[in-house]
Coordinates of C-alpha atoms in Angstrom, one line a residue:
Chain L
M1 CA 0.0 0.0 0.0
K2 CA 1.1 3.6 -0.7
W3 CA 0.8 5.7 2.4
Q4 CA 0.7 9.5 2.4
F5 CA 0.0 11.8 5.4
R6 CA -1.0 15.4 5.7
N7 CA 0.1 17.6 8.4
D8 CA -3.1 19.2 9.7
M9 CA -4.9 16.2 11.1
P10 CA -4.1 13.2 13.3
I11 CA -2.2 10.4 11.6
Y12 CA -4.5 7.6 12.9
T13 CA -7.6 9.2 11.3
Q14 CA -5.7 9.3 8.0
I15 CA -4.7 5.7 8.3
V16 CA -8.4 4.8 9.0
E17 CA -9.4 6.6 5.8
Q18 CA -6.6 5.0 3.7
I19 CA -7.4 1.5 4.9
K20 CA -11.0 2.1 4.1
V21 CA -10.1 3.1 0.6
A22 CA -8.0 -0.1 0.3
I23 CA -10.9 -2.2 1.5
V24 CA -13.4 -0.6 -0.8
R25 CA -11.0 -1.0 -3.8
G26 CA -10.5 -4.6 -2.8
E27 CA -6.8 -4.2 -2.2
Y28 CA -7.7 -5.8 1.1
G29 CA -10.4 -8.2 0.0
S30 CA -13.4 -9.2 2.1
G31 CA -12.4 -11.8 4.6
E32 CA -8.7 -11.3 3.9
R33 CA -6.3 -11.5 6.8
L34 CA -4.4 -8.2 7.5
P35 CA -0.7 -8.1 8.3
S36 CA 0.3 -7.6 11.9
V37 CA 0.0 -4.2 13.4
R38 CA 3.8 -3.9 13.7
D39 CA 4.3 -4.9 10.1
M40 CA 1.7 -2.5 8.9
A41 CA 3.2 0.3 11.1
T42 CA 6.7 -0.4 9.7
E43 CA 5.4 -0.3 6.1
A44 CA 3.5 2.9 6.7
G45 CA 6.5 4.4 8.7
V46 CA 4.3 5.2 11.7
N47 CA 4.3 4.3 15.4
P48 CA 2.7 0.9 16.1
N49 CA 0.5 2.5 18.7
T50 CA -0.9 4.8 16.1
M51 CA -1.6 1.8 13.8
Q52 CA -3.2 0.0 16.7
R53 CA -5.5 3.0 17.3
A54 CA -6.5 3.1 13.7
M55 CA -7.3 -0.7 13.8
A56 CA -9.4 -0.2 16.9
E57 CA -11.4 2.5 15.1
L58 CA -11.9 0.2 12.0
E59 CA -13.0 -2.5 14.4
R60 CA -15.5 -0.2 16.1
E61 CA -17.0 0.6 12.7
G62 CA -17.1 -3.1 11.9
L63 CA -14.9 -3.0 8.8
V64 CA -12.3 -5.3 10.4
F65 CA -12.6 -7.8 13.2
S66 CA -10.1 -9.7 15.2
Q67 CA -10.0 -13.3 16.1
R68 CA -7.9 -14.5 19.0
T69 CA -6.0 -17.1 17.0
S70 CA -5.9 -15.8 13.4
G71 CA -5.2 -12.1 13.8
R72 CA -7.2 -9.4 12.1
Q73 CA -9.4 -9.8 9.1
V74 CA -11.5 -7.6 6.8
T75 CA -15.2 -8.0 7.3
E76 CA -17.1 -10.5 5.2
N77 CA -20.2 -8.3 5.3
L78 CA -20.3 -6.9 1.8
E79 CA -23.1 -4.6 2.8
L80 CA -20.8 -2.8 5.2
I81 CA -18.1 -2.4 2.5
K82 CA -20.7 -1.0 0.1
E83 CA -21.8 1.5 2.8
A84 CA -18.2 2.5 3.3
K85 CA -17.8 3.1 -0.4
L86 CA -20.9 5.2 -0.5
S87 CA -20.0 7.3 2.5
Q88 CA -16.5 8.0 1.0
A89 CA -18.1 9.0 -2.3
T90 CA -20.5 11.3 -0.5
K91 CA -17.6 12.9 1.3
H92 CA -15.7 13.5 -1.9
L93 CA -18.9 14.8 -3.5
E94 CA -19.5 17.3 -0.7
S95 CA -16.0 18.8 -0.9
F96 CA -16.4 18.9 -4.7
M97 CA -19.7 20.7 -4.5
N98 CA -18.2 23.1 -2.0
A99 CA -15.3 23.9 -4.3
M100 CA -17.7 24.4 -7.3
G101 CA -19.9 26.6 -5.1
E102 CA -17.0 28.8 -4.3
L103 CA -16.4 29.2 -8.0
G104 CA -20.0 30.4 -8.3
L105 CA -21.2 27.5 -10.3
G106 CA -24.8 26.4 -10.0
Q107 CA -26.0 22.8 -10.0
D108 CA -27.0 22.7 -13.7
E109 CA -23.6 24.1 -14.8
I110 CA -21.9 21.6 -12.6
I111 CA -23.8 18.7 -14.1
K112 CA -23.1 19.9 -17.6
L113 CA -19.4 20.0 -16.7
I114 CA -19.5 16.5 -15.3
M115 CA -21.2 15.2 -18.4
A116 CA -18.7 16.9 -20.6
A117 CA -15.8 15.5 -18.6
G118 CA -17.3 12.1 -18.7
K119 CA -17.4 12.1 -22.5
G120 CA -13.8 13.2 -22.5
E121 CA -14.7 16.6 -24.0
E122 CA -12.2 19.0 -22.7
N123 CA -12.8 22.2 -24.7
N124 CA -10.1 23.8 -22.5
G125 CA -12.7 23.9 -19.8
N126 CA -14.7 26.2 -21.9
T127 CA -18.1 24.4 -22.1
D128 CA -21.4 26.2 -22.6
L129 CA -21.0 28.4 -19.5
Q130 CA -22.5 31.8 -19.6
Chain V
M1 CA 5.1 1.7 35.3
E2 CA 7.2 4.8 34.7
I3 CA 10.4 4.1 32.9
L4 CA 12.0 7.5 33.3
T5 CA 11.2 10.1 36.0
C6 CA 12.9 13.4 36.7
N7 CA 12.2 15.4 39.8
K8 CA 13.3 19.1 39.9
L9 CA 16.3 17.9 38.0
S10 CA 19.0 20.6 37.5
K11 CA 22.4 20.6 36.0
N12 CA 24.8 23.4 35.5
F13 CA 28.3 23.6 34.0
G14 CA 30.0 26.3 35.9
R15 CA 27.7 29.4 35.5
C16 CA 25.9 27.9 32.6
T17 CA 22.6 26.3 33.5
A18 CA 21.9 23.3 31.2
L19 CA 18.8 22.0 33.0
D20 CA 16.7 24.0 35.3
G21 CA 14.2 22.1 37.5
V22 CA 13.0 19.5 35.0
D23 CA 10.0 17.5 36.1
L24 CA 9.3 14.7 33.6
S25 CA 7.7 11.3 33.6
L26 CA 7.7 8.8 30.7
A27 CA 5.7 5.6 30.7
G28 CA 6.6 2.4 29.0
G29 CA 5.5 1.4 25.5
K30 CA 6.0 4.9 24.1
I31 CA 8.2 6.5 21.5
V32 CA 8.9 10.0 22.7
G33 CA 10.5 12.9 20.9
L34 CA 12.7 15.2 22.9
L35 CA 12.6 18.3 20.8
G36 CA 14.3 21.6 21.3
P37 CA 16.6 24.1 19.6
N38 CA 20.3 23.8 19.8
G39 CA 21.7 24.2 23.3
S40 CA 18.3 23.6 25.0
G41 CA 19.5 20.7 27.2
K42 CA 18.6 17.6 25.2
T43 CA 21.9 15.9 25.3
T44 CA 22.5 16.9 28.9
L45 CA 19.2 15.2 29.9
I46 CA 20.1 12.1 28.0
K47 CA 23.6 11.9 29.5
L48 CA 22.1 12.3 33.0
A49 CA 19.7 9.4 32.2
N50 CA 22.6 7.3 31.2
G51 CA 24.6 8.1 34.3
L52 CA 27.3 9.9 32.3
L53 CA 26.6 13.1 34.3
T54 CA 25.4 13.6 37.8
P55 CA 22.7 16.2 38.7
N56 CA 23.6 19.3 40.8
S57 CA 20.2 19.0 42.4
G58 CA 16.9 17.1 42.0
S59 CA 16.8 13.5 40.9
I60 CA 16.5 11.2 37.9
C61 CA 15.4 7.6 38.0
I62 CA 15.4 4.7 35.5
C63 CA 12.7 2.2 36.5
G64 CA 12.8 3.6 40.0
E65 CA 16.6 3.5 40.4
T66 CA 19.3 6.1 40.2
P67 CA 21.4 5.6 37.0
D68 CA 24.5 3.6 37.8
V69 CA 26.3 0.5 36.6
N70 CA 23.2 -1.6 36.9
S71 CA 21.0 0.6 34.9
H72 CA 23.2 0.1 31.9
K73 CA 21.5 -3.3 31.7
L74 CA 18.2 -1.5 31.1
V75 CA 19.3 1.3 28.9
S76 CA 20.5 1.1 25.3
Y77 CA 22.2 4.4 24.4
L78 CA 23.1 5.9 21.1
P79 CA 25.4 8.9 21.7
E80 CA 25.2 11.9 19.5
R81 CA 28.7 11.2 18.2
T82 CA 29.8 7.9 16.8
S83 CA 31.6 6.2 19.7
I84 CA 32.3 2.7 18.4
P85 CA 36.0 1.7 18.1
L86 CA 37.0 2.4 14.5
W87 CA 39.6 -0.4 14.2
M88 CA 37.0 -3.1 14.7
T89 CA 35.1 -4.9 12.0
A90 CA 31.3 -5.1 12.2
Q91 CA 31.8 -8.7 13.3
Q92 CA 34.1 -7.7 16.2
L93 CA 31.7 -5.0 17.2
M94 CA 29.0 -7.7 17.5
D95 CA 31.3 -9.8 19.6
F96 CA 31.9 -6.8 21.8
Y97 CA 28.2 -6.1 22.2
E98 CA 27.5 -9.7 22.9
D99 CA 30.2 -9.8 25.7
F100 CA 28.9 -6.6 27.3
Y101 CA 25.1 -6.9 27.1
E102 CA 23.1 -10.0 27.9
D103 CA 20.1 -8.7 26.0
F104 CA 22.0 -8.3 22.7
H105 CA 20.4 -10.3 19.9
R106 CA 23.1 -11.1 17.5
D107 CA 20.8 -12.6 14.9
A108 CA 18.8 -9.4 14.7
A109 CA 22.0 -7.4 14.2
E110 CA 23.2 -9.7 11.5
R111 CA 19.9 -9.6 9.7
M112 CA 19.9 -5.8 9.7
L113 CA 23.5 -5.6 8.5
E114 CA 22.8 -8.0 5.7
H115 CA 19.7 -6.0 4.7
L116 CA 21.8 -2.9 4.4
G117 CA 24.5 -4.7 2.4
I118 CA 27.1 -4.1 5.1
S119 CA 29.7 -6.8 5.2
P120 CA 30.5 -8.0 8.7
K121 CA 34.2 -8.2 7.6
Q122 CA 34.4 -4.5 6.8
R123 CA 36.2 -2.3 9.3
I124 CA 34.3 0.6 10.8
K125 CA 37.2 2.9 9.8
Q126 CA 36.5 2.1 6.1
M127 CA 32.9 3.0 6.3
S128 CA 31.3 6.3 5.4
K129 CA 29.9 8.5 8.2
G130 CA 26.4 7.5 7.3
T131 CA 27.2 3.8 7.4
R132 CA 28.9 4.1 10.7
E133 CA 25.8 5.7 12.1
K134 CA 23.7 2.9 10.7
V135 CA 26.0 0.2 12.2
Q136 CA 25.9 1.9 15.6
L137 CA 22.1 2.2 15.5
I138 CA 21.8 -1.5 14.6
M139 CA 23.9 -2.4 17.6
V140 CA 21.8 -0.2 19.9
M141 CA 18.4 -1.4 18.5
S142 CA 19.5 -5.1 18.7
R143 CA 19.3 -5.0 22.4
K144 CA 16.1 -5.8 24.2
A145 CA 16.3 -2.8 26.6
R146 CA 13.7 -1.1 28.7
L147 CA 14.8 2.4 27.7
Y148 CA 16.4 3.4 24.4
L149 CA 18.1 6.8 24.5
L150 CA 18.8 7.9 20.9
D151 CA 20.6 11.2 20.7
E152 CA 20.2 12.6 17.2
P153 CA 19.9 9.2 15.4
I154 CA 19.2 10.7 12.0
G155 CA 21.4 13.8 12.1
G156 CA 24.0 12.8 9.6
V157 CA 22.2 10.7 7.1
D158 CA 20.3 11.2 3.8
P159 CA 16.5 11.2 3.8
A160 CA 16.2 7.6 2.4
T161 CA 18.5 6.3 5.1
R162 CA 16.5 8.3 7.7
D163 CA 13.4 6.4 6.6
Y164 CA 15.3 3.1 7.0
I165 CA 16.6 4.1 10.4
L166 CA 13.1 5.1 11.6
S167 CA 11.6 1.9 10.4
T168 CA 14.5 0.0 12.1
I169 CA 13.5 1.8 15.3
I170 CA 9.8 1.0 14.9
G171 CA 10.5 -2.6 13.9
N172 CA 12.9 -3.5 16.7
Y173 CA 12.0 -1.8 20.0
E174 CA 10.5 -3.9 22.7
P175 CA 6.7 -3.1 22.9
E176 CA 6.9 -2.4 26.7
A177 CA 10.1 -0.3 26.3
T178 CA 10.3 3.5 26.0
V179 CA 12.3 5.1 23.2
L180 CA 13.5 8.6 23.7
I181 CA 14.6 10.3 20.5
S182 CA 16.3 13.7 20.6
T183 CA 16.3 15.6 17.3
H184 CA 15.5 18.8 15.6
L185 CA 14.5 17.1 12.4
I186 CA 11.0 17.0 13.5
S187 CA 9.0 16.5 10.3
D188 CA 11.1 13.3 9.7
V189 CA 10.4 11.7 13.1
E190 CA 6.9 13.0 13.7
K191 CA 5.1 10.0 12.2
I192 CA 6.7 7.5 14.6
L193 CA 6.2 9.5 17.8
D194 CA 3.5 8.9 20.4
E195 CA 4.5 11.9 22.5
V196 CA 6.6 14.9 22.3
V197 CA 8.5 16.9 25.0
F198 CA 9.5 20.4 24.1
I199 CA 12.6 21.6 25.9
D200 CA 13.8 25.2 25.9
K201 CA 16.7 26.7 27.9
G202 CA 16.8 23.7 30.2
R203 CA 13.0 23.7 31.0
I204 CA 10.2 21.5 29.8
V205 CA 7.8 23.8 28.0
L206 CA 5.3 21.3 26.6
Q207 CA 4.6 17.6 26.9
S208 CA 1.7 16.2 24.8
T209 CA 0.8 13.4 22.4
V210 CA 1.2 14.0 18.7
D211 CA -2.4 13.2 18.0
A212 CA -3.6 15.8 20.6
I213 CA -1.4 18.5 19.0
R214 CA -2.8 17.7 15.5
E215 CA -6.4 17.3 16.8
E216 CA -6.5 20.3 19.0
R217 CA -4.4 22.7 17.0
G218 CA -4.9 21.4 13.5
M219 CA -1.1 21.6 12.9
S220 CA 1.8 19.3 12.8
V221 CA 4.4 19.1 15.6
D222 CA 6.9 20.6 13.2
A223 CA 4.6 23.6 12.6
L224 CA 4.0 24.0 16.4
F225 CA 7.7 23.8 17.1
R226 CA 8.4 26.6 14.6
E227 CA 5.7 28.7 16.3
V228 CA 7.0 28.0 19.9
F229 CA 10.6 28.5 19.1
R230 CA 10.3 31.4 16.6
C231 CA 13.5 33.3 16.6

């Protein structure tokens, strides 16, 4: 996994987010066993306690669960993974809408832009905006 | 249990006050950054903890005991300057550590040397400054100590090697042990720290967890340091 951390928020919350993305994308498949906390911490270059805290949070949300003998696994509940995907998409969408709002674009214009981008029409960003 | 405690600890060198009434307590299982500008007292504190200096007043304890010959069994110390004998080979250095410290794990040291492509037959003298620092850190981290005192472990090495050194620290310290890292390269070490202690002119000005700083202030420890110690 590629790890990247920003400076303005706690590292464990960023780990939670990045592992969620990995689960949603299937990098960590449903039911898959996760590496040990120490191994994951070493890979991410973070403190093992920080990784532990992130895991505890993911467990609380039900996306991973631990079994006494076989370590930690990704949930087998596909519904939960789907929910996580939706909630991440919603979060991205909110920040996107905010950014567009700041540019003074209305919903119709935004939708037009999205459609255009989806078709691969670039037009130097100069779509039918008045 | 507290691994390191300081009680009104003071140290001066002649008229110069290096530590001025330090009260500090570090629990086990934590990686702690000892952060402060040059001349703030970081190395003095570490030397006191290792019994290389004695306090003028106040006290310092390692696992409840005053630092002495016996505490060397509990403390693994990386001095700020390379202090390993230059004429030795890495092999001889491992023999040396094995003789001195019961808790030295030779297999761990050999594995790390191999991983870095350092031949055990090479003499320390023939190694570059960075490689010497790596070898010494490998020796220090191959011990199963209660307290690791690392004085500027990443000072003289390139950023890629810094990452390797930091992952060596994370991957090898005992989970119940405390690691105290002094440095001013804060943005490099920030990710591996549980707690930070800011020291200025011989006094502790802040002790907090990294998460709390980021959560409450919305800034990195590096940014906070720049704010606190603005010149």
